Steps between C-alpha positions, in 0.01 A plus 500: 500500500405268213623749243848504662532134540667245277847449357674656308388851564525707187735769658725238644490304194626798283776577758625153484504496130684837501779383743531147365778406267406390146378152485694242315308335198289222650535294170792460266464436127668200346527448125464141379600388159356196341682174516513475124747791505771276641717236330596188697805293395714258684860466612731267694367360823563703812519300816467606865802513714364247728371149416234496756303713758722335768826590319372862470449540868816333576697749266304781671610381829865465403497859351309681771808548730702665231237663279209564735136483394435383157341769278284381205321726244233392261307689226136491435428537118137550408350496149133457384333243290141537376463809734609305814812558693760222518827464685789335337624203708798255450388140526738218599354164463123472555444660830766756578457863404723791564535867412817598298791623713752366744757552776668841526873515497665644819447875503294489180225750454147348487391661177832420302504157652158429384567618151811289487311188623212533263734567202693182606165309512309637215747704283628378156872431515539594126338839538732786579196711602365402834137505587405843660374377836336796691501416869216672660333461845589254765179273505593307820765391744525138624728360782627160567566489878690170506678262253162340437215516244258757681520847372289804624418845380639633844778422742360295792540679823743254653733510205797735511704358205278387214679259268359630158320790366304482175383823335244497221521793241240609250713512179335684215568323161575684188238507216698224322772252601664180401549244776717196521380240741732230627411159367427354839232762570179595344385872503120507576252788515273435800181700535464696826174318580680170496773610741259668745481311834678203341808418713456132435566549133751793499631536844429772757689775347360487152149446623510843665580691185135555379419682818805708463408612157155611612644854562585545133282614215579300201505657154498234222707610206 
């Protein structure tokens, strides 16, 4: 009896492997280029459509009946410095941080809308050649159930019509690029260890990014 006990049995294990579909890679490779590869200039200030958080929710409420749920896309740009991965964040004032991106136009494709938004935010207006953004994986989906601040990585069970969806995309940077940062923003490189479990400093969405990147194998170029 003892010799036949235990799991998995060798014969069953082999049959399972024979019949199973090929497994997807458990870990993906991500190439990171040094922060020094990128040049940062400035351009004219770029202001939000809304003057305050309250104004933003009021506009969302006014547009909901005609446009439906607001769709936002943001790009996660990652580089390395001193062999440590850093995420590029836009800083407004002293305490507000955000990923580059913005609202999608009605009917606009996620990937194309993200490229447009990031070019508007970080592209140089005097350059005819745009930055070659490579939109890769969807890192996370966030949902705002009401015209209020709370946002969740799921739709609460009692919500049938969420008011906003935010999708975070991993966006692979080219080896070199020239950025133009609006004068009213700063572009900062924040190390993953500083973002981890730090919603007080960076908000709930950005604070989850280090965990989401744990499935990637970083190659430092």
